[in-house]
Coordinates of C-alpha atoms in Angstrom, one line a residue:
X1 CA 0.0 0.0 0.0
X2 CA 1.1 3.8 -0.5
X3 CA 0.4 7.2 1.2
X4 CA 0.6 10.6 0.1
X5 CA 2.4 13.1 2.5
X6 CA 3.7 16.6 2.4
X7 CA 6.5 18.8 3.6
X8 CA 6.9 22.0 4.5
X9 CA 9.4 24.2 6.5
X10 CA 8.6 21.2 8.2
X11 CA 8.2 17.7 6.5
X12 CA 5.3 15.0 7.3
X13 CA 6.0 11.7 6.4
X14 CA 3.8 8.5 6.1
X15 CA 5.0 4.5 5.2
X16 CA 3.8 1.8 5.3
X17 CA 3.6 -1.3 8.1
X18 CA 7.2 -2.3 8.8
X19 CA 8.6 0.3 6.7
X20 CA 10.9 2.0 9.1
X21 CA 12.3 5.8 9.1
X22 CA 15.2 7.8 10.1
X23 CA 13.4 11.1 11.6
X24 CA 15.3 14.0 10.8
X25 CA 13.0 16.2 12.1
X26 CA 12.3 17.7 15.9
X27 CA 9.0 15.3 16.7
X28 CA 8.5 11.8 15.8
X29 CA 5.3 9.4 16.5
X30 CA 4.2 5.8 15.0
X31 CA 0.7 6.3 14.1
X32 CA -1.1 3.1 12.5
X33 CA -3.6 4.1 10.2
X34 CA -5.7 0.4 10.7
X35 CA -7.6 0.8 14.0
X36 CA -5.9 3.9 14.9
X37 CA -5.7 7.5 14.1
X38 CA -4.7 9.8 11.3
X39 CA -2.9 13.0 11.7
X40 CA -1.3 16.1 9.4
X41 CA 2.4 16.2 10.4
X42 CA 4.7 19.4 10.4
X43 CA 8.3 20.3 11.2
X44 CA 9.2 24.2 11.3
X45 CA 5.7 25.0 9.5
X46 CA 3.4 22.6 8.7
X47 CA 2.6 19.4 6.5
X48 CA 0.0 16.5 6.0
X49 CA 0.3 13.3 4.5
X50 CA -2.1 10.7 2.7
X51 CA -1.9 7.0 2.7
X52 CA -3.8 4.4 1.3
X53 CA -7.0 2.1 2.8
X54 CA -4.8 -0.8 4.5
X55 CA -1.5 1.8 5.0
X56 CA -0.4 2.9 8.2
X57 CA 1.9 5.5 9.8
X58 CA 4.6 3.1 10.8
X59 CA 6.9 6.7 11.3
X60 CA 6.1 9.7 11.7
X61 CA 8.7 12.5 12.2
X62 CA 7.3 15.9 12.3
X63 CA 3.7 15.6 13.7
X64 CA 1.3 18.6 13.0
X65 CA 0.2 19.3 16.7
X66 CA -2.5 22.0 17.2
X67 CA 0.3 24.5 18.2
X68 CA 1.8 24.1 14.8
X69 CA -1.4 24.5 13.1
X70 CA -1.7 28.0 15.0
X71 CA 1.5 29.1 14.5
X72 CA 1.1 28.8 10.5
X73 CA -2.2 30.4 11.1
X74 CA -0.9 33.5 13.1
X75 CA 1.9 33.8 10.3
X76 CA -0.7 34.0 7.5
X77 CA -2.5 36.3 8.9
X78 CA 0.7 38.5 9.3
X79 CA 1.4 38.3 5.4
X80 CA -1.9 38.8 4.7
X81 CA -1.9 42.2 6.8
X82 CA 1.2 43.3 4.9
X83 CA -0.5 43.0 1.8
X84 CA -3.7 45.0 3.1
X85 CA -5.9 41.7 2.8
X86 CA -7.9 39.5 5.3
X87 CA -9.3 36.7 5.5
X88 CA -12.9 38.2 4.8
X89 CA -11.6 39.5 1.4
X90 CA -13.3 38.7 -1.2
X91 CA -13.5 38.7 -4.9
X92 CA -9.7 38.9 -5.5
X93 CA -8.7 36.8 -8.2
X94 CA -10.8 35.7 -11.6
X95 CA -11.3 32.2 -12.0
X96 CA -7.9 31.0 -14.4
X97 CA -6.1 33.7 -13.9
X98 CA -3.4 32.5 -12.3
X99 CA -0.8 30.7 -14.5
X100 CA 1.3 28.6 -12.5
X101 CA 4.2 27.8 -14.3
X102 CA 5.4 24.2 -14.1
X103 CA 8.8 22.8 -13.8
X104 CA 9.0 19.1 -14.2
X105 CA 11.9 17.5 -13.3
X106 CA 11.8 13.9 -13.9
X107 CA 14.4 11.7 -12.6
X108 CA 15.7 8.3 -14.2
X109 CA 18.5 5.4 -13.3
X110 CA 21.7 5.8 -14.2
X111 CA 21.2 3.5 -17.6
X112 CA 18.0 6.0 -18.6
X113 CA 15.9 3.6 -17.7
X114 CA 12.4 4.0 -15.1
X115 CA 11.8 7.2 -17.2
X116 CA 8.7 9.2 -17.4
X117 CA 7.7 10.3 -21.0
X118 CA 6.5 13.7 -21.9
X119 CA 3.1 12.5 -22.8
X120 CA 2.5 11.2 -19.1
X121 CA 3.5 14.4 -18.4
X122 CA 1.2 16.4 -20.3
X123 CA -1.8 14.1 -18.9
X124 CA -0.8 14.9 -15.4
X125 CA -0.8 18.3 -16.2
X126 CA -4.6 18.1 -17.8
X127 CA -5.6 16.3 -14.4
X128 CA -4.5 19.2 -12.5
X129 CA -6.4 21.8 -14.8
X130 CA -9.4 19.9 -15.1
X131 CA -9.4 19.5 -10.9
X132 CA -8.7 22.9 -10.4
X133 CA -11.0 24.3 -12.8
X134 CA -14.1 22.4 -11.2
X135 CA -14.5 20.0 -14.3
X136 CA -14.1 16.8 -12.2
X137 CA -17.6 16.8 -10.6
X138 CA -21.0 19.2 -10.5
X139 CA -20.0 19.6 -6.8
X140 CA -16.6 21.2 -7.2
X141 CA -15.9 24.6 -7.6
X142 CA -13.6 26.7 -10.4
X143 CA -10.5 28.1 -9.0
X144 CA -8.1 31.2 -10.5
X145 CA -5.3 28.3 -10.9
X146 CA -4.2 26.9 -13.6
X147 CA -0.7 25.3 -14.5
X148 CA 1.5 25.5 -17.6
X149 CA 4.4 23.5 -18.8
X150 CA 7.0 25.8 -18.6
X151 CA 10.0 22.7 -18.8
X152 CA 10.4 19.1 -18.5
X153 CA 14.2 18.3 -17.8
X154 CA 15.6 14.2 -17.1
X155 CA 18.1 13.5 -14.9
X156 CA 20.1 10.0 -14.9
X157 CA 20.7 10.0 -11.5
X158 CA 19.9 6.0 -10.0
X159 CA 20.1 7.4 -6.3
X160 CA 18.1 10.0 -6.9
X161 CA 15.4 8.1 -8.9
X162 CA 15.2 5.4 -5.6
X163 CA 13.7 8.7 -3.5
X164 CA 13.1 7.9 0.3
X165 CA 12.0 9.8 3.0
X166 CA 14.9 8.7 5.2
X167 CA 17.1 10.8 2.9
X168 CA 17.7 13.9 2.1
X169 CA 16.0 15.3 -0.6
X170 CA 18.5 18.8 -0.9
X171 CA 20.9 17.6 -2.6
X172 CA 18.5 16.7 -5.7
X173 CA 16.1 19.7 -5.1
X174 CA 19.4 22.2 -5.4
X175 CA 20.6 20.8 -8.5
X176 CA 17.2 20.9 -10.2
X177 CA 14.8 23.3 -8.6
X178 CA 13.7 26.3 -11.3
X179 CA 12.0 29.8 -10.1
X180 CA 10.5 31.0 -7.4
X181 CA 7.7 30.3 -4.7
X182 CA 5.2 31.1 -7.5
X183 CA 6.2 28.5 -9.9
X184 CA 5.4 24.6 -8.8
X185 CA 8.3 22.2 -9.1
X186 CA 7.2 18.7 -10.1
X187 CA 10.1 15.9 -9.3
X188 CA 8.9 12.5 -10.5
X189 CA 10.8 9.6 -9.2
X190 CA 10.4 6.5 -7.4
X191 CA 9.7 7.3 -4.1
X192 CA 10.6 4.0 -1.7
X193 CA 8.3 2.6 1.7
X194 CA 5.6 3.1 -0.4
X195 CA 5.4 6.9 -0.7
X196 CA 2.7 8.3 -3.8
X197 CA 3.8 11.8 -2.7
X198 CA 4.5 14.7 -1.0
X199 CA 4.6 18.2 -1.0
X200 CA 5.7 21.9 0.5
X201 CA 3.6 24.2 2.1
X202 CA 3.8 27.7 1.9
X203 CA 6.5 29.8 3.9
X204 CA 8.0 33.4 4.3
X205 CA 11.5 31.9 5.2
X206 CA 13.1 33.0 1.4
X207 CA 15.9 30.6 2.3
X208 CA 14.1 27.6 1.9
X209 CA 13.2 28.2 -2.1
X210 CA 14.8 25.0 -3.1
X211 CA 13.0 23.1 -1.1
X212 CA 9.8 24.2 -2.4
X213 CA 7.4 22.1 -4.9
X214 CA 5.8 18.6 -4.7
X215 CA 7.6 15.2 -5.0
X216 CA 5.4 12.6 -6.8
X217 CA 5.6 8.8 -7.6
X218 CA 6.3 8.3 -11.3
X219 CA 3.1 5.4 -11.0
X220 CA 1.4 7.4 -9.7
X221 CA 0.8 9.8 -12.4
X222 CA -2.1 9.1 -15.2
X223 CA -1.7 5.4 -15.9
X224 CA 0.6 4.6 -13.6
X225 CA 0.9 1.0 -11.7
X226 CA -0.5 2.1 -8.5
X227 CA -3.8 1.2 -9.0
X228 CA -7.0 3.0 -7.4
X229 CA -4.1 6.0 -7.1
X230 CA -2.7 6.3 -10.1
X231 CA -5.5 8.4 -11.9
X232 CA -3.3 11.5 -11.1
X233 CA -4.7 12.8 -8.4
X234 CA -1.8 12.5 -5.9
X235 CA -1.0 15.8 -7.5
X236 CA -3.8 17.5 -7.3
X237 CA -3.9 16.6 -3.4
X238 CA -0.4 17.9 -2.8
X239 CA -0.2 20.7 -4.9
X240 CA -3.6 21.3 -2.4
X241 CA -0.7 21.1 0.4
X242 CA 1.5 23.4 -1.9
X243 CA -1.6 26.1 -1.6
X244 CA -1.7 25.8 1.7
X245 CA -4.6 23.2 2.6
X246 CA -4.6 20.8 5.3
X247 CA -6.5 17.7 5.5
X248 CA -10.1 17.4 5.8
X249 CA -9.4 15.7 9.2
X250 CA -7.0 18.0 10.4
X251 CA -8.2 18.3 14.3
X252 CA -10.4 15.3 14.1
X253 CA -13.7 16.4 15.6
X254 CA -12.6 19.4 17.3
X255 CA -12.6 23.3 15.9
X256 CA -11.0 24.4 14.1
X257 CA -10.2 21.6 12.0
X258 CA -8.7 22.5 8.9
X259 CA -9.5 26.1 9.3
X260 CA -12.1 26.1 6.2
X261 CA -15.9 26.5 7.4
X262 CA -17.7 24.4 4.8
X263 CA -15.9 21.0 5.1
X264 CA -17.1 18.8 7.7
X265 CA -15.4 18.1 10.6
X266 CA -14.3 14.7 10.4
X267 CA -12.5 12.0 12.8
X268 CA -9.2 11.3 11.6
X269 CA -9.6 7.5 12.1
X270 CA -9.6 4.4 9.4
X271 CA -13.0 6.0 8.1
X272 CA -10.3 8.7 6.1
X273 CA -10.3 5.9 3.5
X274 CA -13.8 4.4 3.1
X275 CA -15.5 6.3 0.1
X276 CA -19.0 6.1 2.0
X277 CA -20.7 9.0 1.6
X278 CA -23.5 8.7 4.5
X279 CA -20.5 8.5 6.8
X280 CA -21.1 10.5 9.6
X281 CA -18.2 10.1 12.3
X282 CA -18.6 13.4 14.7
X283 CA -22.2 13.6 14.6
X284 CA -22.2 17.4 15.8
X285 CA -20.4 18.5 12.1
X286 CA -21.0 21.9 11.3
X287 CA -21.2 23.8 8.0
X288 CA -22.5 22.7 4.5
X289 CA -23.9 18.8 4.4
X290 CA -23.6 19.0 7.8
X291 CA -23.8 15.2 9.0
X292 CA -21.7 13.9 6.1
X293 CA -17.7 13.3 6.0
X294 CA -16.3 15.0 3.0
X295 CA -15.1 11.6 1.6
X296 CA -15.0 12.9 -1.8
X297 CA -12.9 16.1 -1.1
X298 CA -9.4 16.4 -2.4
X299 CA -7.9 16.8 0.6
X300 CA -9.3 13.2 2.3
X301 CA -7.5 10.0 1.9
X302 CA -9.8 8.3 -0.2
X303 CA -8.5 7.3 -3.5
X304 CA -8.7 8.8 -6.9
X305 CA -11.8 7.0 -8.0
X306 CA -13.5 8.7 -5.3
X307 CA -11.8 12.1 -4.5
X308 CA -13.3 14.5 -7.2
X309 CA -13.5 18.2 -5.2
X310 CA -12.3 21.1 -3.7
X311 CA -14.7 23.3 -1.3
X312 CA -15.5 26.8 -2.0
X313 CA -14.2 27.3 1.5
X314 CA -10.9 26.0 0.4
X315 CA -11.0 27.5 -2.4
X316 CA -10.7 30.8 -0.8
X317 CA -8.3 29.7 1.5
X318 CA -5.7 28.5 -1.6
X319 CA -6.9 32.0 -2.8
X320 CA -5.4 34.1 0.2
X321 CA -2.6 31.9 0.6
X322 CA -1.3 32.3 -2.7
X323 CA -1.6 36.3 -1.8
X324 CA 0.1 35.9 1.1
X325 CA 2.8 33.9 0.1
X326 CA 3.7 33.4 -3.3
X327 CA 2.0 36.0 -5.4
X328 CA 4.8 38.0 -6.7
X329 CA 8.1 36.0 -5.2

């Protein structure tokens, strides 16, 4: 089984049962995702990570604890006061407006081969544009993003292409990372303990460019091997991360949860993966659909048959984070 996860200042990292992790970050917890619970994980900001129905947290180095949470929160609210915005702002940005310009970087063995061709490419791309327009269900909402191929580059690089979490990643993210915060870095590999993905979020700390942008699974893209996950939509969940979302579940059952008012609260239990849409696990939700887990949300761990939305409440909140954060850097 895989899992998606994402990094930030801080990273968040998910495996699998018996897939053991070096923790290179301040926190570390074993969360198993079978009869257990499900947390976002952070480091110096804040991440999340997704893994799939039978997965588990065997390691889990940079936790998200509510303090985290708040401390991300208190620092977007100070970016968006520098740019004379709040949160109540409205009516900012026109829907496909923003084009996102897209570095691919996609990394091979030594010999050339495990490579990812530039049609796979294009169709991950389309996945992204067709999520983040609201084209992937009558329930989803149109968003100003939208991503263009600006480069795809290979590297033959055989210890880069075997990507694990118990690594460092800098070493390949110096040597390949293009533009700034506002353009999305793609690095397509083969992530090892059964990682689909993971991403950055968001962060005023100018020193940490290169690490910015979302690490993917090469089978996981359009096609891919990885079965109910490989429809493309690992991206589309991190690059959610990259916009500064959390996960649905963020907080379980208590408020704030993932600080957007119209999704659900939701317990952060093995229910994350069951796409069952009477599923009702705090009882006292609050917000649109009111008794009803937001299993087919983007930002839920349910796989890419069943994931087919973002919120209008998390649309705004990708809104004002790009403001805050990337617009212009």
């Amino acid at each position: 089984m895989s899992m998606r996860r994402t990094l930030s200042g801080g990273i968040a990292v998910l495996t699998m049962v018996g897939a053991g992790l070096t923790a290179w970050a301040p926190t570390a917890s074993a969360l198993e995702l079978r009869g257990a619970s499900a947390d976002c994980v952070s480091g110096a900001g804040a991440s999340s990570a997704k893994v799939a129905d039978g997965g588990s947290l065997a390691a889990d180095p940079n936790r998200l604890t509510s303090r985290q949470v708040e401390a991300r929160e208190v620092s977007l609210n100070k970016q968006l006061a520098k740019r004379g915005l709040n949160r109540s702002t409205t009516s900012r940005l026109a829907n496909g407006s923003v084009r996102v310009p897209v570095y691919v970087h996609v990394i091979r063995k030594n010999d050339g081969s495990g490579n990812t061709t530039n049609r796979e490419v294009d169709r991950q791309i389309t996945v992204l544009n067709r999520a983040f327009s609201g084209r992937t269900s009558s329930a989803s909402v149109n968003t100003p993003f939208r991503f263009r191929l600006k480069d795809v580059d290979r590297t033959n690089n055989t210890d880069y292409y075997n990507w694990s979490i118990s690594d460092d990643d800098r070493p390949a993210k110096r040597e390949l990372h293009q533009g700034g915060f506002r353009a999305l870095n793609l690095y397509v590999a083969s992530l090892e303990d059964g990682l689909l993905g993971y991403a950055t979020f968001p962060t005023t700390n100018n020193k940490l460019i290169k690490r910015d942008g979302v690490v993917l699974t090469k089978e996981s893209l359009p096609g891919g091997a990885f079965g109910p996950y490989s429809r493309g939509d690992t991206a589309t969940h991190e690059v959610g991360h990259w916009l500064n979302l959390y996960h649905t579940f963020q907080g379980g059952c208590s408020d704030p949860g993932d600080y957007v008012a119209d999704t659900p609260r939701q317990r952060a239990g093995n229910n994350v993966f069951v796409c069952d849409p009477t599923l009702n696990t705090c009882g006292n939700n609050v917000g649109e659909n009111a008794l009803r887990d937001p299993v087919h949300n983007f930002l839920n761990y349910t796989d890419d048959n069943c994931i087919d939305r973002f919120s209008r409440g998390q649309e705004d909140r990708m809104e004002i984070s790009y403001l805050a954060y990337r617009k212009g850097r």
